[in-house]
Tab-separated table of C-alpha atoms in Angstrom:
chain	number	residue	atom	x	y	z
A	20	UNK	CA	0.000	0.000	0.000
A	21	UNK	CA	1.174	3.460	-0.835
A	22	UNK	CA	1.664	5.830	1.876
A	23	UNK	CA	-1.147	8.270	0.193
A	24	UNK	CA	-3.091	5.178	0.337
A	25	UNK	CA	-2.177	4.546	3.747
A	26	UNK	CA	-3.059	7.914	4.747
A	27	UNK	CA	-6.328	7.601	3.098
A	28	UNK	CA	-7.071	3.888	5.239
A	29	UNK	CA	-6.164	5.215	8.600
A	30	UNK	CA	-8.128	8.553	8.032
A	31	UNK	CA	-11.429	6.630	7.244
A	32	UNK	CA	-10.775	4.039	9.685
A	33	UNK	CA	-11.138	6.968	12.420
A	34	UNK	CA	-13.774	8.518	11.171
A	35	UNK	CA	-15.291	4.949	11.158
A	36	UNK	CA	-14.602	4.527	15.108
A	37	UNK	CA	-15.695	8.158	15.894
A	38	UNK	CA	-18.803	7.732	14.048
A	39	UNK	CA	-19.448	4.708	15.708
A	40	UNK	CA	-18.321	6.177	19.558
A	41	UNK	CA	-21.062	9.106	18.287
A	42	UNK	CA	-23.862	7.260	17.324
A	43	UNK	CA	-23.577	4.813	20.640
A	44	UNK	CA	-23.070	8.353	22.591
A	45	UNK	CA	-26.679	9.653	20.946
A	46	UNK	CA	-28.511	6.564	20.953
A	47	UNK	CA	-27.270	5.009	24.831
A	48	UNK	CA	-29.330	5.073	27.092
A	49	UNK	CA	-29.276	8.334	29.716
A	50	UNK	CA	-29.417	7.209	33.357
A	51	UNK	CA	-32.695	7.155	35.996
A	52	UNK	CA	-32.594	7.529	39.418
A	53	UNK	CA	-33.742	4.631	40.777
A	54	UNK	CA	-35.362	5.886	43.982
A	55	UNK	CA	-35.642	9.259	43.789
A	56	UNK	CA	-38.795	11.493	42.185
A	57	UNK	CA	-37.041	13.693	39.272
A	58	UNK	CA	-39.783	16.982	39.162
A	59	UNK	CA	-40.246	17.407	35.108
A	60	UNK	CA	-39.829	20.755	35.813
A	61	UNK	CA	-38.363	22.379	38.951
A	62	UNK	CA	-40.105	24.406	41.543
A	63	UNK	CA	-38.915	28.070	42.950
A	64	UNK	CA	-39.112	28.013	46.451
A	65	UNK	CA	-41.467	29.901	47.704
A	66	UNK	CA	-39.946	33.419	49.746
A	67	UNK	CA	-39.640	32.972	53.438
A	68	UNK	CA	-37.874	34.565	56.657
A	69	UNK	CA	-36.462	32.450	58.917
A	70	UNK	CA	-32.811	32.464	60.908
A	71	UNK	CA	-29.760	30.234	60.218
A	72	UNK	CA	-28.056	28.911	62.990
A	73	UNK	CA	-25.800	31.628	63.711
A	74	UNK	CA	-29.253	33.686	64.428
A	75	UNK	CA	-28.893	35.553	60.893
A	76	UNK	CA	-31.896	36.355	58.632
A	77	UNK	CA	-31.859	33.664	55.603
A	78	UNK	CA	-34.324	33.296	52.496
A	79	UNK	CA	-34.961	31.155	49.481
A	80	UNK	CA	-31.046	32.588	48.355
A	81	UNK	CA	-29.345	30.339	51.112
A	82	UNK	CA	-29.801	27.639	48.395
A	83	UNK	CA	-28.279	29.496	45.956
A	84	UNK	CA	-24.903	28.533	44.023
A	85	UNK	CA	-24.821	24.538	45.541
A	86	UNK	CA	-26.641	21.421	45.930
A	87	UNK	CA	-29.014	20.851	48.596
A	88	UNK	CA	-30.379	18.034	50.813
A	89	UNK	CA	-33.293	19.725	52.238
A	90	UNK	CA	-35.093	17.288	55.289
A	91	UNK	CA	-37.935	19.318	57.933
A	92	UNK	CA	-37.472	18.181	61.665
A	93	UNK	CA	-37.091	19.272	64.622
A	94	UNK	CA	-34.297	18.263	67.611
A	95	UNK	CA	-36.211	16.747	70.152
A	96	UNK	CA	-37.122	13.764	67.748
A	97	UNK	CA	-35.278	10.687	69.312
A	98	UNK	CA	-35.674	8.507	66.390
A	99	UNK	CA	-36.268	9.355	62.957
A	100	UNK	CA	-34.579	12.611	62.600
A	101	UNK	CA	-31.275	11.539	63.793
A	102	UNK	CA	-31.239	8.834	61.402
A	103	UNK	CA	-32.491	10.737	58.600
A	104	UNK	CA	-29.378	13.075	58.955
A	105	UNK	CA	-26.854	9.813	59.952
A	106	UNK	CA	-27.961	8.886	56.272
A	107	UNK	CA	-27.205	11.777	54.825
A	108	UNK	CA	-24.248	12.218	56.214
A	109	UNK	CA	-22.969	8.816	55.706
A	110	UNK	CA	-23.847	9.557	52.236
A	111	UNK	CA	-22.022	12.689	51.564
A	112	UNK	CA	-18.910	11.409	53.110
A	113	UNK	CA	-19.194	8.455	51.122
A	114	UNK	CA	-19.578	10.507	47.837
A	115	UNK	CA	-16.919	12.066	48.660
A	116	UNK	CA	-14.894	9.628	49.674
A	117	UNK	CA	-15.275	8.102	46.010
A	118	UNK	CA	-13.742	11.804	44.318
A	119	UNK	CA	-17.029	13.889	43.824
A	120	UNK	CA	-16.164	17.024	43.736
A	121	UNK	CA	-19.660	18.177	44.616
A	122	UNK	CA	-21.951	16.872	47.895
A	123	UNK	CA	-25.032	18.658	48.672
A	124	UNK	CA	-25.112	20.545	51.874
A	125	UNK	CA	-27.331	19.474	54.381
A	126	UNK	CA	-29.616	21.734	55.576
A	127	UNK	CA	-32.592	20.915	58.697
A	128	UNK	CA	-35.488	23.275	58.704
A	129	UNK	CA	-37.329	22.995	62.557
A	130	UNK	CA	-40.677	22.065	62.309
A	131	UNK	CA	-40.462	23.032	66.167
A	132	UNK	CA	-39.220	26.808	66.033
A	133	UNK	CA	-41.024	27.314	69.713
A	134	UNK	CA	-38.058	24.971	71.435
A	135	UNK	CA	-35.916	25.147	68.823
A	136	UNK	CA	-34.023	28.434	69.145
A	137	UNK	CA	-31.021	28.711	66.521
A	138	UNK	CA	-28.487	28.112	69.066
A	139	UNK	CA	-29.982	24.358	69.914
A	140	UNK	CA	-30.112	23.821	66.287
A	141	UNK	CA	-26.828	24.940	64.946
A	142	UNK	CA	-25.478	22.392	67.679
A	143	UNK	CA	-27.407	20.191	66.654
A	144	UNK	CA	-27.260	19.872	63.174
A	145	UNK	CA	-23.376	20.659	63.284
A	146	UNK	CA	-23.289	17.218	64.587
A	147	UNK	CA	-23.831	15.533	61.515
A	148	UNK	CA	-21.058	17.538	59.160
A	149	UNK	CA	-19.155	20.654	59.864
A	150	UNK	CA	-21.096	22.652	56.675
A	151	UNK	CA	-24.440	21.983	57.542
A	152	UNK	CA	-27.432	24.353	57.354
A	153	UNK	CA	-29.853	24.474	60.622
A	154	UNK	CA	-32.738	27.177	60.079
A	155	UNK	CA	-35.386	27.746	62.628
A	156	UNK	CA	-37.785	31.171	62.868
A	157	UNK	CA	-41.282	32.360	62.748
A	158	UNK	CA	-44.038	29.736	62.361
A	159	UNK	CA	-45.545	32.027	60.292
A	160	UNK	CA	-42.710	32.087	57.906
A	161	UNK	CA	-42.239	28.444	57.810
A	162	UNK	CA	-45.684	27.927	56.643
A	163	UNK	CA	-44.983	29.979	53.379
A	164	UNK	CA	-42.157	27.656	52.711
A	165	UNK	CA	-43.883	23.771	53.936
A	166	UNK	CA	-47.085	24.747	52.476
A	167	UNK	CA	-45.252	26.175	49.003
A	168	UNK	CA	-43.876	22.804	49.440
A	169	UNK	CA	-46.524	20.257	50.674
A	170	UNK	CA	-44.606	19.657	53.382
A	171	UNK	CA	-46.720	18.871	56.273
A	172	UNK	CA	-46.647	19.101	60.201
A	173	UNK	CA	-48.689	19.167	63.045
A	174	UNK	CA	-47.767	19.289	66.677
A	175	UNK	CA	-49.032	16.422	68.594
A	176	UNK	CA	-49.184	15.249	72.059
A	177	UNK	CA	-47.217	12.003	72.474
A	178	UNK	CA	-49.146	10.690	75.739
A	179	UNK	CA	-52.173	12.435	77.149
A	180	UNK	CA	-51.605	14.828	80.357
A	181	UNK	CA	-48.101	14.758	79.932
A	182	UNK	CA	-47.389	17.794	78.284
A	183	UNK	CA	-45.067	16.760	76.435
A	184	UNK	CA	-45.330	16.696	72.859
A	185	UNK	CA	-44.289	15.632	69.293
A	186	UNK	CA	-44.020	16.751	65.565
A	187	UNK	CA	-45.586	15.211	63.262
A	188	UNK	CA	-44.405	15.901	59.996
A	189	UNK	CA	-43.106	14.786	56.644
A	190	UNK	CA	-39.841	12.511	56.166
A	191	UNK	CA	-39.008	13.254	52.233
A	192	UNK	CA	-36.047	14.534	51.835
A	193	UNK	CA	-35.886	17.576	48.987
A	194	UNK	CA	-33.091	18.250	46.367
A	195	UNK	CA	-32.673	21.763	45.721
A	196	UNK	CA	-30.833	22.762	42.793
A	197	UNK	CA	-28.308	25.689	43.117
A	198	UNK	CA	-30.541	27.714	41.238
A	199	UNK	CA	-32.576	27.466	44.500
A	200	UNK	CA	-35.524	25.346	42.490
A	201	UNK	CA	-36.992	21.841	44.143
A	202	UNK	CA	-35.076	19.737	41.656
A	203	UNK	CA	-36.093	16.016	43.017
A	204	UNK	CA	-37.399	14.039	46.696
A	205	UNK	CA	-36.395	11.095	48.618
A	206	UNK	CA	-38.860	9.124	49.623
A	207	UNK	CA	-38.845	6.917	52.634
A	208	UNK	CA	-37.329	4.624	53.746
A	209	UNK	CA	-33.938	6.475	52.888
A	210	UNK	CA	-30.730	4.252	53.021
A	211	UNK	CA	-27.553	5.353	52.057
A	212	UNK	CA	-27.702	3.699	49.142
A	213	UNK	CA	-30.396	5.308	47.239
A	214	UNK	CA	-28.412	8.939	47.910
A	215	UNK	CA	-25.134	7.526	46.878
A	216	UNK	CA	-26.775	6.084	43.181
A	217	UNK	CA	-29.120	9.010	42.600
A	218	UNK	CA	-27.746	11.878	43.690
A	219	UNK	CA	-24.727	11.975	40.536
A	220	UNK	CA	-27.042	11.394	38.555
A	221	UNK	CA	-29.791	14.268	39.216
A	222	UNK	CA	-26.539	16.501	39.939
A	223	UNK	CA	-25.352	15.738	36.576
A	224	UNK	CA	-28.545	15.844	34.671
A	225	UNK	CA	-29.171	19.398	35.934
B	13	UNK	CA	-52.469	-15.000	90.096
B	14	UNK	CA	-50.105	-13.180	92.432
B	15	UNK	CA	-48.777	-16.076	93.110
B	16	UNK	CA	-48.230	-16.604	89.238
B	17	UNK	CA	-46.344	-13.336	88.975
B	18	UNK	CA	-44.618	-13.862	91.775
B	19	UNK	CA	-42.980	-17.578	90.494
B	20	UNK	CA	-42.877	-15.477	87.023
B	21	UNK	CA	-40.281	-12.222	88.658
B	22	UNK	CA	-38.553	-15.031	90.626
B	23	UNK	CA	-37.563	-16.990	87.451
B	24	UNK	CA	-37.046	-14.261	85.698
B	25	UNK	CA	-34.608	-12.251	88.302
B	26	UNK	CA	-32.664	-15.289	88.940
B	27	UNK	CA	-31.349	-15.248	84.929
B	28	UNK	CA	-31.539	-11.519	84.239
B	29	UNK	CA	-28.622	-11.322	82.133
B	30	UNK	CA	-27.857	-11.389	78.235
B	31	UNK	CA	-27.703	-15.730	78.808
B	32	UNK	CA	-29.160	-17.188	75.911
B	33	UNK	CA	-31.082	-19.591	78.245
B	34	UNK	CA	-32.408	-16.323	80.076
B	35	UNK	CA	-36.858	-16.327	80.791
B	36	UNK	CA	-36.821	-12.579	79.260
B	37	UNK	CA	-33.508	-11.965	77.069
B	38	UNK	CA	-32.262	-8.581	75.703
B	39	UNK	CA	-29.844	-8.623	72.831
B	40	UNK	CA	-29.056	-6.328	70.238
B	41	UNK	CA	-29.195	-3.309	73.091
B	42	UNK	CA	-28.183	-0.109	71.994
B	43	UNK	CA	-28.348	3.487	73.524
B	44	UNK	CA	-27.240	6.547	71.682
B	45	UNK	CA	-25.054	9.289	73.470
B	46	UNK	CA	-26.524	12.371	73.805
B	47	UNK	CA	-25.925	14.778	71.414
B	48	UNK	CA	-23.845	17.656	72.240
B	49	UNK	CA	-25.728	20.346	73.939
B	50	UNK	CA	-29.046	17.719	73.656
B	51	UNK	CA	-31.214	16.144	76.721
B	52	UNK	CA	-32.209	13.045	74.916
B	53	UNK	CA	-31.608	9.725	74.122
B	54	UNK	CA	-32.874	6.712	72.277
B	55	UNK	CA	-32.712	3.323	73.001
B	56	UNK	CA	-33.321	0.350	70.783
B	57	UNK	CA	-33.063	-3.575	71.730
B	58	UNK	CA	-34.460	-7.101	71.253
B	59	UNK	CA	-36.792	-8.805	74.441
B	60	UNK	CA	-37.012	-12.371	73.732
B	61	UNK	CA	-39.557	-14.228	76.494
B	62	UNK	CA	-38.390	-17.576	76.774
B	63	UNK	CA	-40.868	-18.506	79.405
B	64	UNK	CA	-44.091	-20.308	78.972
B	65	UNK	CA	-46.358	-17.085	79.531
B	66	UNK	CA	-46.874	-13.593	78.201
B	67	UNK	CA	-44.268	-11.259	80.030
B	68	UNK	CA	-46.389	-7.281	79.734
B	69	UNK	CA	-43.770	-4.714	80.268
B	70	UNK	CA	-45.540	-1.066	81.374
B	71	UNK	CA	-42.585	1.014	82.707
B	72	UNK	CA	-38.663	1.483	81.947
B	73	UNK	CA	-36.392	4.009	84.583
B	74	UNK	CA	-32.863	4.143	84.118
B	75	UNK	CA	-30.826	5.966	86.921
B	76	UNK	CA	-28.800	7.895	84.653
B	77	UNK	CA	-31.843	10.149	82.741
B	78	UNK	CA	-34.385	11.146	84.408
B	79	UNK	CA	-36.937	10.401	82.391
B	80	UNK	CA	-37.202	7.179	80.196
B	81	UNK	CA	-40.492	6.825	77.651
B	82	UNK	CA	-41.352	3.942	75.903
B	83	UNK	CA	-42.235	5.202	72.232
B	84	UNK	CA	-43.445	3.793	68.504
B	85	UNK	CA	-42.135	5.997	65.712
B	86	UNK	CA	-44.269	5.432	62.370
B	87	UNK	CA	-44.216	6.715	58.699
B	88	UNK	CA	-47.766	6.309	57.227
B	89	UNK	CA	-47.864	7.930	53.795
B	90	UNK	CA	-44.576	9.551	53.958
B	91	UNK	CA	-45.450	11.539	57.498
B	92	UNK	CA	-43.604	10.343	60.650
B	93	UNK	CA	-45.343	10.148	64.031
B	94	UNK	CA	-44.333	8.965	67.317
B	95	UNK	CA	-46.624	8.135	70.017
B	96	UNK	CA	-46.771	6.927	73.779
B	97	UNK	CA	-46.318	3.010	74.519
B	98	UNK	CA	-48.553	2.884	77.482
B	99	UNK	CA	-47.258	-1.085	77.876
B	100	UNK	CA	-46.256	-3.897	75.456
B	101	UNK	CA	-46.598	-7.341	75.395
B	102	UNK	CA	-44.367	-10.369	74.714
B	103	UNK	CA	-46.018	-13.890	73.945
B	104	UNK	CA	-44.125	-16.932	74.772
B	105	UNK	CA	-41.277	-17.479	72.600
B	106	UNK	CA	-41.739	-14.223	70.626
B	107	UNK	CA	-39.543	-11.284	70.228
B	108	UNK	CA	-40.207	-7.758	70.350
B	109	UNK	CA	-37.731	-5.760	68.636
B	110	UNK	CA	-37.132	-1.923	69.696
B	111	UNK	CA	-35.828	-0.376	66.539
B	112	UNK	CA	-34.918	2.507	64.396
B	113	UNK	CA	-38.436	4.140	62.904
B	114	UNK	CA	-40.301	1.647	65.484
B	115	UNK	CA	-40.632	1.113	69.116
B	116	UNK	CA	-38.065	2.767	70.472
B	117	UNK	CA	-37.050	4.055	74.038
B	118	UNK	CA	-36.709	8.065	74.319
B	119	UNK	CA	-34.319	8.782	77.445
B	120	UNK	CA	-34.191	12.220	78.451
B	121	UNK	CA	-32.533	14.566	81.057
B	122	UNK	CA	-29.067	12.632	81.215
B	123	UNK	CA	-27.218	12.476	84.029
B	124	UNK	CA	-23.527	14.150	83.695
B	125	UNK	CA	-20.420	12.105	82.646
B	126	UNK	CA	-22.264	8.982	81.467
B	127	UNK	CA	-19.971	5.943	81.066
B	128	UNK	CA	-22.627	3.570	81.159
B	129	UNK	CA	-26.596	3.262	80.922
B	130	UNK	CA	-28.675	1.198	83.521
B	131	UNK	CA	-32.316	-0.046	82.090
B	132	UNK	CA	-34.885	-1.817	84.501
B	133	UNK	CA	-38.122	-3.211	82.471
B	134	UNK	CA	-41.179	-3.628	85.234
B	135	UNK	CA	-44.494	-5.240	84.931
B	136	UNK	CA	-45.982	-2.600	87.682
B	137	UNK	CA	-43.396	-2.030	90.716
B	138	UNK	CA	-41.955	-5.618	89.373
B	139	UNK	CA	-38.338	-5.139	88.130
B	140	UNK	CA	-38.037	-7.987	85.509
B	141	UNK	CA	-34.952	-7.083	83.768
B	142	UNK	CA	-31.966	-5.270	84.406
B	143	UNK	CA	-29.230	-4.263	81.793
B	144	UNK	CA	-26.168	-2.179	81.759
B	145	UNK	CA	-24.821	-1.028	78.473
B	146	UNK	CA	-21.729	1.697	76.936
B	147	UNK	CA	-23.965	4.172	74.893
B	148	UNK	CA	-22.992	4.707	71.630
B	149	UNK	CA	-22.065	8.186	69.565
B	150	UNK	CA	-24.726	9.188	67.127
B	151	UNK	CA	-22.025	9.686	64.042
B	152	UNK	CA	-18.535	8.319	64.423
């Protein structure tokens, strides 16, 4: 074979394997979450006043510019709220522990803001990760957001003529988008697993 | 009957101990550490009855929180709830697990510099069980 000739092999020979690598890159199939709820189209939050941790005024822009895993609770839950936020812990470090270079920030909104002050949250909620988000406030301003949200609570006594009472209140966990839109939910149960396998994929899909 | 319950707490006071061959056995047992800056606790744990009759539990105390409730978390249609355990029940040969986003023990009002947690299980003023454990941090 003549070198022209050679020239001329080689030269359709890659355009054969790049047309092939194209047309498998168009046609393959683009990756699901397998647990999660992907909204067709996101949702603005809804504009609320409440108070970060530190006692500071925050709005719908504390989502902006990152990922969010956003989960409503309140500290004096023994049970499901701690291991909510051991899951989604477990799962950030473990996301980044495989080399993503971006994990959601967790962020608890109190669905108890009377004995929830933003002192006992920020310690709380700086428990599970050092850049977490704990926001408490006005009742008031909370409803804008749950009900914007269909996130429900209700307080509840947990034995009669104790005093003492509960929250009850919805366990999704929401994905906000660094645009500050609800991107995606969690359902429950939530296991580690279902935030390790969807989560790169809704990130990368936004 | 008295003298029923009375044959019952002797049996099961004489084995009250993790022993596999024990009339009521705990397993399993776990207490979380308090979080920092937090007055609560939960407990979680396995009661086997090995006996021939149904052991009713109605009141937990620890001495090292002042408070100890006996709790069932639930998540009906994506809400969770948690309500009073006023008593529970274990038939013969059954187990009743105490678990994450179930039954559960709430233990509030720790005492200071907690090394280890003391649970007593009654059936009225009847200690049946008594169980010391190391609680455990909430996120290593």
């Amino acid at each position: 074979m003549s070198p022209s000739n050679k020239l001329r092999f080689l030269v359709l020979v890659t355009a054969a394997v790049a047309g092939a690598w194209l047309s498998f890159r168009m046609h393959a199939p683009v990756a699901q979450p397998g647990t999660a709820t992907v909204l067709a189209a996101p949702e603005v939050l809804p504009e609320f006043s409440l108070l970060d941790q530190h006692g500071q005024p925050v709005g719908r822009e504390v989502f902006y510019g990152h990922w969010s895993l956003l989960f409503f609770g309140f500290t004096n839950c023994p049970d499901i709220c701690p291991t909510t936020l051991q899951v989604l812990a477990a799962a950030k470090r473990e996301l980044a522990g495989q080399g993503f270079k971006t994990v959601p920030q967790i962020v608890l909104i109190s669905v108890d803001p009377e004995r929830d002050t933003p002192d006992i949250i920020g310690r709380y909620i700086n428990h599970f990760g050092d850049d977490n988000l704990g926001i408490t406030g006005n009742l008031e301003e909370l409803r804008k957001l749950t009900d914007g949200l269909g996130i429900y609570f209700a307080k509840s006594p947990v034995a009669a003529n104790t005093g003492n009472y509960s929250v009850d209140h919805s366990a999704v966990v929401l994905v906000i988008n660094p645009r500050g839109q609800f991107q995606a939910l969690f359902s429950t149960p939530h296991t580690i697993e279902n935030f390790t396998d969807d989560l790169p994929i809704i990130m990368a899909g936004n | 009957m008295r003298t029923k319950l009375l044959l019952l707490t002797a049996c099961l006071l004489a084995a009250c101990s993790s022993r596999g061959d024990a009339p009521l056995l705990a397993t399993d047992v776990i207490v979380t550490r308090s979080l920092p800056g937090m007055q609560m606790s939960a407990g979680y744990l396995r009661l086997t009855n090995n006996t021939q009759a149904t052991i009713t539990i109605n009141r937990v105390t620890s001495p090292d929180f002042g408070s100890v409730e006996m709790h069932e978390s639930s998540l009906e249609n994506g809400i969770a709830r948690m309500r009073a355990l006023q008593d529970f029940s274990i038939p013969p040969g059954q187990t009743v697990r105490f678990e994450r986003g179930g039954k559960h023990l709430m233990l509030t009002r720790p005492g200071e510099d907690i090394d280890t947690v003391t649970l007593d299980f009654f059936a009225d003023d009847t200690l049946l069980l008594s169980i010391t454990v190391e609680p455990e941090r909430v996120v290593e």
